[in-house]
CSV table of N, CA and C in Angstrom, one decimal:
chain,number,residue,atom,x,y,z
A,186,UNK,N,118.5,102.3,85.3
A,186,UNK,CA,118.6,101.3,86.3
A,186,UNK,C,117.3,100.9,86.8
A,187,UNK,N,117.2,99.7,87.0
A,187,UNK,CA,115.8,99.2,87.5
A,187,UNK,C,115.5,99.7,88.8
A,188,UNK,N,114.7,100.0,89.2
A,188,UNK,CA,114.2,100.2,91.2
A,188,UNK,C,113.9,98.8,91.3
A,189,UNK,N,114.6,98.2,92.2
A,189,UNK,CA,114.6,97.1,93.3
A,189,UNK,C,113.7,96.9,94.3
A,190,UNK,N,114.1,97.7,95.0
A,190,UNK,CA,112.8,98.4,96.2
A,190,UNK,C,111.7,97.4,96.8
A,191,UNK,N,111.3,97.3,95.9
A,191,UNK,CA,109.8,96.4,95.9
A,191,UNK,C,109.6,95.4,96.2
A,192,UNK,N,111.4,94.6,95.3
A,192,UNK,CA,111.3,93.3,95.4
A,192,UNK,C,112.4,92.7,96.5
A,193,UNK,N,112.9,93.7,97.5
A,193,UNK,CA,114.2,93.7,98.8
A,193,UNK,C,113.1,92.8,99.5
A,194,UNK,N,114.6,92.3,100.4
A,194,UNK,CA,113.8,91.9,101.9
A,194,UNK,C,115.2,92.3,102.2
A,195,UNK,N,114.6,92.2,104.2
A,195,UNK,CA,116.0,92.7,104.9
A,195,UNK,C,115.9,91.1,106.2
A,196,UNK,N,117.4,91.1,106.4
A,196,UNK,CA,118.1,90.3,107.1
A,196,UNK,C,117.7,91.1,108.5
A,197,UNK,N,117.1,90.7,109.5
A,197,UNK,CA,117.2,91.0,111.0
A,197,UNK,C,118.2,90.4,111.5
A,198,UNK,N,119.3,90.6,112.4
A,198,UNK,CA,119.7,89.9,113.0
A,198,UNK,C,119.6,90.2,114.5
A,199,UNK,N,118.5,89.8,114.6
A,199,UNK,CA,117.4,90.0,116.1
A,199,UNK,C,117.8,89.0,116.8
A,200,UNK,N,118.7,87.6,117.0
A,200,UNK,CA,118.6,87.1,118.0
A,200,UNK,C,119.1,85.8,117.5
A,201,UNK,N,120.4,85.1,117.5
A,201,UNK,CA,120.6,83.7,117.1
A,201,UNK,C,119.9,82.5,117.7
A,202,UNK,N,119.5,81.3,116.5
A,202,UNK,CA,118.9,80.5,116.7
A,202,UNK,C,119.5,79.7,117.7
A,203,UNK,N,120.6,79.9,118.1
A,203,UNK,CA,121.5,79.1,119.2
A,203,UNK,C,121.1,79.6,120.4
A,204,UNK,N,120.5,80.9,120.4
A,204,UNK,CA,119.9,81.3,122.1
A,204,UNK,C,118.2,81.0,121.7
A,205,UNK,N,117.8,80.7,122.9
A,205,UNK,CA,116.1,80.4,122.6
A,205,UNK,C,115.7,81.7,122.1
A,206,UNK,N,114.5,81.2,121.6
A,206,UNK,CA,114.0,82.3,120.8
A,206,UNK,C,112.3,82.1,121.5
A,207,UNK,N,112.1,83.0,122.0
A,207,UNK,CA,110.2,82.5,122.5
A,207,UNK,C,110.1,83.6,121.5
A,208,UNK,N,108.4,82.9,120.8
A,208,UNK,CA,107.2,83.6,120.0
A,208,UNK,C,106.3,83.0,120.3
A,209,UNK,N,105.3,83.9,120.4
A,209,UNK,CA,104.2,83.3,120.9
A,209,UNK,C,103.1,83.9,119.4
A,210,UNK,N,102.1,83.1,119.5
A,210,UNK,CA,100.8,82.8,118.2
A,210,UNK,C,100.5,84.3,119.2
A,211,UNK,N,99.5,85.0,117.8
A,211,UNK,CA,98.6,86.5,118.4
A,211,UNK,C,98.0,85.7,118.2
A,212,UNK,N,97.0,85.8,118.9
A,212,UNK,CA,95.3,85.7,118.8
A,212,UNK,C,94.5,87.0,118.5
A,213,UNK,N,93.8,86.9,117.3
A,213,UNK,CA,92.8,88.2,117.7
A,213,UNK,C,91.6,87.8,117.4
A,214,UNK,N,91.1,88.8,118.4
A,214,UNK,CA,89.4,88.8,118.9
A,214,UNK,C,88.9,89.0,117.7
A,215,UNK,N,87.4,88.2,117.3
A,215,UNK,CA,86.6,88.2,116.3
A,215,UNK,C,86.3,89.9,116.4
A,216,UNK,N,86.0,90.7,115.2
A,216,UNK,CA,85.7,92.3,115.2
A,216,UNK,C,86.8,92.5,115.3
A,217,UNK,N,87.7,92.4,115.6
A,217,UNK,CA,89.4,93.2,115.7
A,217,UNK,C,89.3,93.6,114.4
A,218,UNK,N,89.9,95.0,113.9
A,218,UNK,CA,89.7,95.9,112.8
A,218,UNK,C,91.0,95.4,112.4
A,219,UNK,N,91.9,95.6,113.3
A,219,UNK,CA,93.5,95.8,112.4
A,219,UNK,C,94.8,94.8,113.1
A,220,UNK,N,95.6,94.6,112.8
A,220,UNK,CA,96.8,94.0,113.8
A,220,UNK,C,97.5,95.3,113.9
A,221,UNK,N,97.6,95.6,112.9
A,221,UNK,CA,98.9,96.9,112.9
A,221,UNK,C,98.1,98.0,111.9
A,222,UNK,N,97.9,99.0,112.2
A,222,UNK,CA,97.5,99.9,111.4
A,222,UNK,C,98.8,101.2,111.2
A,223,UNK,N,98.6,101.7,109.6
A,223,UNK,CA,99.6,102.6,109.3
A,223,UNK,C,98.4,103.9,108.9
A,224,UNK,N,99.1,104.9,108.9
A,224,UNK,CA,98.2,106.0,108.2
A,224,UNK,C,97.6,106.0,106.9
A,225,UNK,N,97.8,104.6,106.0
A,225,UNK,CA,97.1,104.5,105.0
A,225,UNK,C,96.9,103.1,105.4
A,226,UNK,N,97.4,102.2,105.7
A,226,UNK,CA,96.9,101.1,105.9
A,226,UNK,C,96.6,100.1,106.9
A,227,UNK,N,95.8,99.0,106.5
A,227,UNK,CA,95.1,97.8,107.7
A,227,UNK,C,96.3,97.0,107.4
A,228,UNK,N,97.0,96.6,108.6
A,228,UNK,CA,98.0,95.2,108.1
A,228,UNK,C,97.1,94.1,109.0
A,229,UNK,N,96.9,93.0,108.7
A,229,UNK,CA,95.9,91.6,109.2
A,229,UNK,C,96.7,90.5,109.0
A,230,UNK,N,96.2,89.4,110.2
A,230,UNK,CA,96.9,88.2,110.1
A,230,UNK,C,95.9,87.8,109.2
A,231,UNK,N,96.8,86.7,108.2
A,231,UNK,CA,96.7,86.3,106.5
A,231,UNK,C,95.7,84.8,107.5
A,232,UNK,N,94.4,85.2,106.2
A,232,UNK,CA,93.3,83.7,106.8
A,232,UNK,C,92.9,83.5,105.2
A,233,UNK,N,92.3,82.2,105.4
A,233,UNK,CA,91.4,81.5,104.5
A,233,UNK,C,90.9,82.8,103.3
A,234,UNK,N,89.9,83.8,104.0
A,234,UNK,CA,89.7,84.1,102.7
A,234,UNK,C,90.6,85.7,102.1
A,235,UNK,N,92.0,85.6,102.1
A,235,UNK,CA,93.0,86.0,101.8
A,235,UNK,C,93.4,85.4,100.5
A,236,UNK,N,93.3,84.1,100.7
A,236,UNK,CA,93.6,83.2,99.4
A,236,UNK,C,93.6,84.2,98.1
A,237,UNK,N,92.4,84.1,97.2
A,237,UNK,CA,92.6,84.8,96.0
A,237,UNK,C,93.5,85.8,95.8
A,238,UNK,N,93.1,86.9,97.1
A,238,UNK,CA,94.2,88.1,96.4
A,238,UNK,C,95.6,87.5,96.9
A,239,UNK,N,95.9,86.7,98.0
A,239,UNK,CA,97.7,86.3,98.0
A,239,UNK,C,98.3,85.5,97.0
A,240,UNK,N,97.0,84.8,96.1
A,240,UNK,CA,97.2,84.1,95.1
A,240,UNK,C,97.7,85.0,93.7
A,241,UNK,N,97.1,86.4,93.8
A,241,UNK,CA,97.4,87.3,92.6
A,241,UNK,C,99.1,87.3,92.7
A,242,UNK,N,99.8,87.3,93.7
A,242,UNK,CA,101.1,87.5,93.8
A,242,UNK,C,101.9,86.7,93.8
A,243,UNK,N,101.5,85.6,93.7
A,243,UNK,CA,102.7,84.2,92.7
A,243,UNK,C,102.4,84.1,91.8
A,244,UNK,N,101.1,84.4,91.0
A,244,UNK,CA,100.8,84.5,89.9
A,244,UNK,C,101.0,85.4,89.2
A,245,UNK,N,101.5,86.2,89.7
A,245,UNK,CA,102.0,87.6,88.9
A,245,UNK,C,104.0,87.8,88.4
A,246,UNK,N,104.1,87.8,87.2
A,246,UNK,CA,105.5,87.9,86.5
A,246,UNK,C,106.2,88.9,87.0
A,247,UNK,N,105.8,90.2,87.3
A,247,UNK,CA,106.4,91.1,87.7
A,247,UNK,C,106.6,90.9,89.1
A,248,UNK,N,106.0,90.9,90.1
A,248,UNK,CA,106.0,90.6,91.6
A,248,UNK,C,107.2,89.7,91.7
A,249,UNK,N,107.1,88.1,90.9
A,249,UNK,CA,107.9,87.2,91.2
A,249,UNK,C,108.7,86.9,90.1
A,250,UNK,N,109.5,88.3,89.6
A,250,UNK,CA,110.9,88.4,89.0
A,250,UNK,C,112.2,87.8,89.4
A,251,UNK,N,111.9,88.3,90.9
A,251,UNK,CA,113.3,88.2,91.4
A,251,UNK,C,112.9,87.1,92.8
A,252,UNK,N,112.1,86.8,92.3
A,252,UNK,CA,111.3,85.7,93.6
A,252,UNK,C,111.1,84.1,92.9
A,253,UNK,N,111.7,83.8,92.1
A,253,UNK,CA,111.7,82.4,91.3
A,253,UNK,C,110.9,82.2,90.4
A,254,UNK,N,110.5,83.5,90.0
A,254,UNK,CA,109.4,83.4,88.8
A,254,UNK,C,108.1,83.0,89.5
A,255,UNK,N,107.1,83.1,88.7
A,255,UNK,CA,105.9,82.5,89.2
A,255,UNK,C,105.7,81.3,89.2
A,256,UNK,N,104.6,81.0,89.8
A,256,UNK,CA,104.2,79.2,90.6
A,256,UNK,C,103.0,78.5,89.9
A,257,UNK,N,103.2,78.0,89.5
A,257,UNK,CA,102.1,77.1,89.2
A,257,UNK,C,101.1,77.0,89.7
A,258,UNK,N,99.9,76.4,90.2
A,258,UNK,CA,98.4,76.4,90.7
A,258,UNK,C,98.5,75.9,92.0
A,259,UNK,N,99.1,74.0,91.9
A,259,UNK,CA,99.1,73.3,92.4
A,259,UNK,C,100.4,74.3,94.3
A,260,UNK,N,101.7,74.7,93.5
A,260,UNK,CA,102.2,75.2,94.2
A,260,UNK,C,101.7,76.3,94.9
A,261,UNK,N,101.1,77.3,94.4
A,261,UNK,CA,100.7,78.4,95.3
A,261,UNK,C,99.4,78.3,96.4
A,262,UNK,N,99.2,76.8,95.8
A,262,UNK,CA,98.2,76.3,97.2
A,262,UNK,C,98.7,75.9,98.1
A,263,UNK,N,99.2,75.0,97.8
A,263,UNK,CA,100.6,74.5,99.0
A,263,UNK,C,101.2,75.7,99.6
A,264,UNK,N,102.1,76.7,99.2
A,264,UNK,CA,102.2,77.9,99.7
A,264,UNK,C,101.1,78.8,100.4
A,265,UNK,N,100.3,78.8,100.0
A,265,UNK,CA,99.2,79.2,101.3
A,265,UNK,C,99.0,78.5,102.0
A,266,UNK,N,98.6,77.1,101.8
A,266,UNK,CA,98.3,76.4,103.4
A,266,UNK,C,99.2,76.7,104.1
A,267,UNK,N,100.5,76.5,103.7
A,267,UNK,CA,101.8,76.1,105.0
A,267,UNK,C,101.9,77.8,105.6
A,268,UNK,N,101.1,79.0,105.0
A,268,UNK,CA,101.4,80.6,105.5
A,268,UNK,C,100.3,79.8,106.3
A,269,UNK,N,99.2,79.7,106.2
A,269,UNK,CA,98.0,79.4,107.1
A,269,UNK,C,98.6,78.7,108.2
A,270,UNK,N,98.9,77.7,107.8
A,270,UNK,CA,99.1,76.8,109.1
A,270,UNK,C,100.5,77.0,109.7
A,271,UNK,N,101.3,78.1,109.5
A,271,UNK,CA,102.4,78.4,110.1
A,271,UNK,C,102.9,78.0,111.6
A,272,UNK,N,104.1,77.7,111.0
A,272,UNK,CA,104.7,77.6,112.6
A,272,UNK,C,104.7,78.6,114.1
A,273,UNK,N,105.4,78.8,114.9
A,273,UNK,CA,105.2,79.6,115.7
A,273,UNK,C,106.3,80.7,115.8
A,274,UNK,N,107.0,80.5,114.6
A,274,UNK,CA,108.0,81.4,114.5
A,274,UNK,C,108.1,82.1,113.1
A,275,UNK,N,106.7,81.7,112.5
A,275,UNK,CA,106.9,82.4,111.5
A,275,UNK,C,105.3,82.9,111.0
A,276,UNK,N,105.4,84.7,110.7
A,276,UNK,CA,104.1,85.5,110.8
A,276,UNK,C,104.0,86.0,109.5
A,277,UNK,N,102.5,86.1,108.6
A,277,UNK,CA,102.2,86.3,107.7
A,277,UNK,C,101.0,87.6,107.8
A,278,UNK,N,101.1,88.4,107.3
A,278,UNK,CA,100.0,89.5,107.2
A,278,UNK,C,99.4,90.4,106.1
A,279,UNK,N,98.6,90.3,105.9
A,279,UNK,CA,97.7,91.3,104.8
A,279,UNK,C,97.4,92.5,104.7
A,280,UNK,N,98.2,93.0,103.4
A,280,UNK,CA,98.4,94.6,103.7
A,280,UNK,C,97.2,95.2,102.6
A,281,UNK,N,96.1,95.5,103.3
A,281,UNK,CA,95.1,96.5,102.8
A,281,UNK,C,94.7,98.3,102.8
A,282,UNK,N,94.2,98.4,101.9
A,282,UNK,CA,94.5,100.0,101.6
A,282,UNK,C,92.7,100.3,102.5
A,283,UNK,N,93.4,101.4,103.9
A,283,UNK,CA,92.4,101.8,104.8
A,283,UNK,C,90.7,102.1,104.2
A,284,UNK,N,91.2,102.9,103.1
A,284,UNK,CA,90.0,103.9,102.0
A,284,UNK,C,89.2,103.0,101.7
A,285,UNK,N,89.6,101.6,100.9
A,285,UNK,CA,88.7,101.0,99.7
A,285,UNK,C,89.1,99.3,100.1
A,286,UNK,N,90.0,99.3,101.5
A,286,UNK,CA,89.9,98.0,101.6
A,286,UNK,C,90.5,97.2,100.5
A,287,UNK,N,91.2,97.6,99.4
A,287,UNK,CA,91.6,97.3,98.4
A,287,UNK,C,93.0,96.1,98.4
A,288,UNK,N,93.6,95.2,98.2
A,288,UNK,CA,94.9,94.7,98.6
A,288,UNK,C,95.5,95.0,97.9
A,289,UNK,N,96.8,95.0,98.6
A,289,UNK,CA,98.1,95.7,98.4
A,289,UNK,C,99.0,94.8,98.2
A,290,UNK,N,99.2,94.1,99.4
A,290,UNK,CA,100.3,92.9,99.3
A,290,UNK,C,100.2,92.0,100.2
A,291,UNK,N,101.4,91.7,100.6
A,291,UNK,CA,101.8,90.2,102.1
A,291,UNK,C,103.1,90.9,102.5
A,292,UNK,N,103.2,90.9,103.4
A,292,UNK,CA,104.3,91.6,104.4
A,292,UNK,C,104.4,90.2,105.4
A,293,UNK,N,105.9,89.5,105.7
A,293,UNK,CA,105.7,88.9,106.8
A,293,UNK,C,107.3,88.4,107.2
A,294,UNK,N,106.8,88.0,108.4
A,294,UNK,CA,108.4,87.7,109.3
A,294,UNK,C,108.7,86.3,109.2
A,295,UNK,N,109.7,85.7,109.6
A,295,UNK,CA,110.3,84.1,109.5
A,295,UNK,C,111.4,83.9,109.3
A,296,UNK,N,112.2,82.8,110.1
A,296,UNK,CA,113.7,82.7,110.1
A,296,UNK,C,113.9,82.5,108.5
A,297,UNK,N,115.4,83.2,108.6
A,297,UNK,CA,115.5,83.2,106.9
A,297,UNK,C,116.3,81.8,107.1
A,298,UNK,N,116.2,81.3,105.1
A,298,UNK,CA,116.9,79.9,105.4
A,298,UNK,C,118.3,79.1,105.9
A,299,UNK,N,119.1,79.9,106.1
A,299,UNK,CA,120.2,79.7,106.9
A,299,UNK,C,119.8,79.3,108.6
A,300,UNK,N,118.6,79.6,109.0
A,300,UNK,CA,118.6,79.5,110.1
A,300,UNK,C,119.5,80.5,111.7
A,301,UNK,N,119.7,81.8,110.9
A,301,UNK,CA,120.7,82.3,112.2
A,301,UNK,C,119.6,84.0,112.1
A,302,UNK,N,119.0,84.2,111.3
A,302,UNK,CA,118.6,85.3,111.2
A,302,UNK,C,116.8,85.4,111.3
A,303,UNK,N,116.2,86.5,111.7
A,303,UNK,CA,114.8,86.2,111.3
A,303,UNK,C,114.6,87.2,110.1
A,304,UNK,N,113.6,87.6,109.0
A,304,UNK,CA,113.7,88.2,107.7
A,304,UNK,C,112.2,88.7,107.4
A,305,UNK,N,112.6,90.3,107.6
A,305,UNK,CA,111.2,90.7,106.9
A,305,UNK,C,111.0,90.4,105.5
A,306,UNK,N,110.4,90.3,105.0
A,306,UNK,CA,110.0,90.2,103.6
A,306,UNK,C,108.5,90.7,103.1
A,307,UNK,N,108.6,91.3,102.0
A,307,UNK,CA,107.4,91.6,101.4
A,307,UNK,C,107.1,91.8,99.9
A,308,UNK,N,105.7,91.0,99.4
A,308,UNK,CA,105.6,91.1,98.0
A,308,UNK,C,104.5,92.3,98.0
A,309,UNK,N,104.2,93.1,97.1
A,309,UNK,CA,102.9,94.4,96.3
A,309,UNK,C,102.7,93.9,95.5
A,310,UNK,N,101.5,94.1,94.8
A,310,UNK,CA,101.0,94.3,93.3
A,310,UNK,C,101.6,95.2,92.8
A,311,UNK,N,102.3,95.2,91.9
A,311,UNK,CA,102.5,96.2,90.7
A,311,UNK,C,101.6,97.5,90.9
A,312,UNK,N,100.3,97.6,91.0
A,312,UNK,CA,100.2,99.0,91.0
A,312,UNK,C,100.2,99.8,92.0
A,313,UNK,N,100.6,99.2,93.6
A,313,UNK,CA,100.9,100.0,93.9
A,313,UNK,C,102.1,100.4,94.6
A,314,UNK,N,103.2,99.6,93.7
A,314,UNK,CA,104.9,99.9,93.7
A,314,UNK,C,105.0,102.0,93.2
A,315,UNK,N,106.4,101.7,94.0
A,315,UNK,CA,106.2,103.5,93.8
A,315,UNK,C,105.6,104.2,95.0
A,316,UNK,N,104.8,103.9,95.6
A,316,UNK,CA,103.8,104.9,96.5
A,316,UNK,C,104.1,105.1,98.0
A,317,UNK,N,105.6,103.9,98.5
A,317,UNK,CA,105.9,104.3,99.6
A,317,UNK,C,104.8,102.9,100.7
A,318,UNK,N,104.4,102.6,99.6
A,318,UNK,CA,103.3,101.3,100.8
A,318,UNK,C,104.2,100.5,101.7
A,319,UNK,N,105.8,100.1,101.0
A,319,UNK,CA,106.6,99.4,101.5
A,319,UNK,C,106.9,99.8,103.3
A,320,UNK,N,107.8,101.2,102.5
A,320,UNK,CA,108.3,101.7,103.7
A,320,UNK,C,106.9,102.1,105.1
A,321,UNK,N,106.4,102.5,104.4
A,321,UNK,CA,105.1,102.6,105.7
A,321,UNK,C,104.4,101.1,106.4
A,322,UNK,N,105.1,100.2,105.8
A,322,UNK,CA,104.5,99.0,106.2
A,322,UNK,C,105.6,97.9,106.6
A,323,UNK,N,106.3,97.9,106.5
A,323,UNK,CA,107.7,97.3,107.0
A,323,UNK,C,107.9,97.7,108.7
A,324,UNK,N,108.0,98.8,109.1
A,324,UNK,CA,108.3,99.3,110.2
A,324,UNK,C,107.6,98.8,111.6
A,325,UNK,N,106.1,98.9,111.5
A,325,UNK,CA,105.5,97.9,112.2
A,325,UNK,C,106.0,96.5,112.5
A,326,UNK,N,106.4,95.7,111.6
A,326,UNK,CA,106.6,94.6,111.4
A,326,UNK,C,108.1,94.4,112.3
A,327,UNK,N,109.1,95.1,112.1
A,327,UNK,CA,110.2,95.3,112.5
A,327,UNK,C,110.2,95.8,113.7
A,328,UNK,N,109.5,96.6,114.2
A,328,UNK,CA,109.3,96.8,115.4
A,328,UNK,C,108.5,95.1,116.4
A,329,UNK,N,107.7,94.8,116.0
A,329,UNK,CA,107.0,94.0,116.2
A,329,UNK,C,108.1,92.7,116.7
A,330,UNK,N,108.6,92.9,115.7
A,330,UNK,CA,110.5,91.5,115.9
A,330,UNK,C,110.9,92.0,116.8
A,331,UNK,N,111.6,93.4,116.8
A,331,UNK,CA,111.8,93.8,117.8
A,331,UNK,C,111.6,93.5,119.8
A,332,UNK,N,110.0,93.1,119.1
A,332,UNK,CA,110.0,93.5,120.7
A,332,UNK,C,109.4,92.2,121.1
Protein backbone atom coordinates (compact mmCIF):
# COMPACT_ATOMS: atom_id res chain seq x y z
CA UNK A 1 0.00 0.00 0.00
CA UNK A 2 1.34 3.42 -0.86
CA UNK A 3 2.06 5.98 2.24
CA UNK A 4 -0.11 8.98 1.49
CA UNK A 5 1.06 11.04 4.30
CA UNK A 6 3.03 13.45 2.42
CA UNK A 7 0.63 14.23 -0.03
CA UNK A 8 -2.73 14.79 2.97
CA UNK A 9 -3.95 18.04 3.75
CA UNK A 10 -6.43 18.50 6.70
CA UNK A 11 -9.85 20.32 6.72
CA UNK A 12 -9.89 22.93 9.85
CA UNK A 13 -13.08 23.66 10.73
CA UNK A 14 -11.84 26.75 12.70
CA UNK A 15 -14.64 29.13 12.12
CA UNK A 16 -17.48 29.57 9.24
CA UNK A 17 -17.18 31.99 6.51
CA UNK A 18 -20.70 33.16 7.55
CA UNK A 19 -19.19 34.57 10.95
CA UNK A 20 -16.46 37.22 10.35
CA UNK A 21 -13.34 35.93 10.21
CA UNK A 22 -10.44 38.75 11.19
CA UNK A 23 -6.61 37.96 9.96
CA UNK A 24 -4.42 40.15 10.04
CA UNK A 25 -0.87 40.23 7.47
CA UNK A 26 2.46 39.28 10.00
CA UNK A 27 4.91 41.64 9.39
CA UNK A 28 8.36 40.64 10.22
CA UNK A 29 11.23 42.72 11.18
CA UNK A 30 14.21 42.73 8.57
CA UNK A 31 16.91 40.03 10.63
CA UNK A 32 13.94 38.04 12.04
CA UNK A 33 15.56 34.46 11.87
CA UNK A 34 12.36 32.41 11.92
CA UNK A 35 8.36 32.81 11.91
CA UNK A 36 7.86 29.55 13.58
CA UNK A 37 10.66 27.49 14.54
CA UNK A 38 10.63 23.48 15.20
CA UNK A 39 13.46 21.48 16.69
CA UNK A 40 14.72 20.79 13.24
CA UNK A 41 13.24 23.47 11.49
CA UNK A 42 13.05 27.45 10.21
CA UNK A 43 9.36 27.80 8.92
CA UNK A 44 9.43 31.64 6.97
CA UNK A 45 7.01 33.72 5.33
CA UNK A 46 7.45 32.56 1.38
CA UNK A 47 9.24 35.91 -0.58
CA UNK A 48 10.75 36.53 -3.93
CA UNK A 49 13.74 34.70 -3.52
CA UNK A 50 11.87 31.39 -2.42
CA UNK A 51 10.87 31.19 -6.09
CA UNK A 52 13.34 28.52 -7.41
CA UNK A 53 13.22 26.06 -4.59
CA UNK A 54 8.95 26.48 -4.39
CA UNK A 55 9.34 26.09 -8.16
CA UNK A 56 11.13 22.48 -7.56
CA UNK A 57 7.72 21.40 -6.19
CA UNK A 58 5.25 21.86 -9.16
CA UNK A 59 7.84 20.66 -11.10
CA UNK A 60 8.35 17.64 -9.49
CA UNK A 61 6.03 14.25 -10.64
CA UNK A 62 6.19 12.74 -7.42
CA UNK A 63 5.26 15.80 -5.10
CA UNK A 64 2.37 16.59 -7.58
CA UNK A 65 0.86 12.98 -8.02
CA UNK A 66 -2.02 13.56 -6.29
CA UNK A 67 -1.87 17.46 -6.63
CA UNK A 68 -2.92 17.66 -10.59
CA UNK A 69 0.18 16.55 -11.82
CA UNK A 70 2.82 18.98 -12.54
CA UNK A 71 2.54 22.66 -14.01
CA UNK A 72 3.97 23.96 -16.73
CA UNK A 73 6.54 27.14 -16.48
CA UNK A 74 4.16 29.71 -17.49
CA UNK A 75 1.75 28.30 -14.57
CA UNK A 76 4.03 27.84 -11.67
CA UNK A 77 4.80 31.53 -12.11
CA UNK A 78 1.53 32.59 -11.86
CA UNK A 79 1.18 30.32 -8.84
CA UNK A 80 3.94 32.07 -7.03
CA UNK A 81 2.94 35.48 -7.66
CA UNK A 82 -0.67 34.97 -6.41
CA UNK A 83 1.34 32.99 -2.91
CA UNK A 84 3.39 36.35 -3.02
CA UNK A 85 0.77 38.61 -3.32
CA UNK A 86 -1.71 36.71 -1.15
CA UNK A 87 -4.77 37.81 0.27
CA UNK A 88 -5.31 38.39 3.86
CA UNK A 89 -6.63 35.26 4.58
CA UNK A 90 -4.50 33.20 3.10
CA UNK A 91 -0.55 32.31 4.50
CA UNK A 92 2.23 30.70 2.74
CA UNK A 93 5.59 29.54 4.44
CA UNK A 94 8.97 28.06 3.85
CA UNK A 95 10.05 25.09 5.46
CA UNK A 96 13.89 24.95 5.94
CA UNK A 97 16.21 22.40 7.45
CA UNK A 98 17.83 24.47 10.80
CA UNK A 99 21.56 22.60 10.12
CA UNK A 100 22.19 23.38 6.26
CA UNK A 101 19.38 25.80 5.65
CA UNK A 102 18.55 23.25 3.04
CA UNK A 103 14.61 23.33 1.64
CA UNK A 104 12.20 21.08 2.48
CA UNK A 105 8.95 22.27 1.38
CA UNK A 106 5.78 24.89 1.56
CA UNK A 107 3.48 24.43 4.42
CA UNK A 108 0.52 26.93 4.27
CA UNK A 109 -3.05 27.95 5.45
CA UNK A 110 -6.22 29.26 3.19
CA UNK A 111 -9.86 28.82 2.96
CA UNK A 112 -10.34 25.59 1.32
CA UNK A 113 -12.42 25.86 -2.04
CA UNK A 114 -15.83 25.37 -0.77
CA UNK A 115 -15.39 28.37 1.18
CA UNK A 116 -16.74 27.13 4.85
CA UNK A 117 -13.41 25.71 6.10
CA UNK A 118 -9.74 27.10 6.38
CA UNK A 119 -6.96 24.07 5.15
CA UNK A 120 -3.62 23.33 6.16
CA UNK A 121 -1.80 21.96 3.37
CA UNK A 122 1.62 20.97 2.56
CA UNK A 123 4.00 19.90 -0.26
CA UNK A 124 8.14 18.22 0.60
CA UNK A 125 10.60 17.17 -1.74
CA UNK A 126 10.78 13.61 -2.03
CA UNK A 127 13.82 13.28 -0.07
CA UNK A 128 12.73 14.28 2.72
CA UNK A 129 9.32 12.27 2.87
CA UNK A 130 9.63 9.66 5.61
CA UNK A 131 11.47 11.77 8.23
CA UNK A 132 8.52 13.09 10.25
CA UNK A 133 9.25 16.91 8.70
CA UNK A 134 5.43 16.89 8.13
CA UNK A 135 4.24 16.17 11.46
CA UNK A 136 6.81 18.46 13.18
CA UNK A 137 5.73 21.18 10.88
CA UNK A 138 2.04 21.17 10.64
CA UNK A 139 1.41 21.84 14.31
CA UNK A 140 2.78 25.30 14.46
CA UNK A 141 0.69 26.17 11.61
CA UNK A 142 -2.50 24.83 13.24
CA UNK A 143 -1.89 26.22 16.23
CA UNK A 144 -1.28 29.49 14.58
CA UNK A 145 -5.21 29.02 12.94
CA UNK A 146 -5.97 28.38 16.09
CA UNK A 147 -5.34 31.32 17.71
Amino acid sequence: MEKLMDFSYGLIPLRSLNTPMIVEKIIIPEGTISLFETERCYINTFKKPDFADVKKLYGNKNVRKYLGGIRDEASIIGVLQSMLNSSDNAFYWVIREKQTDNFIGLVYLKPHHEGVFLEVSYQLLPVWWGRGYATETVPPIIHFASN
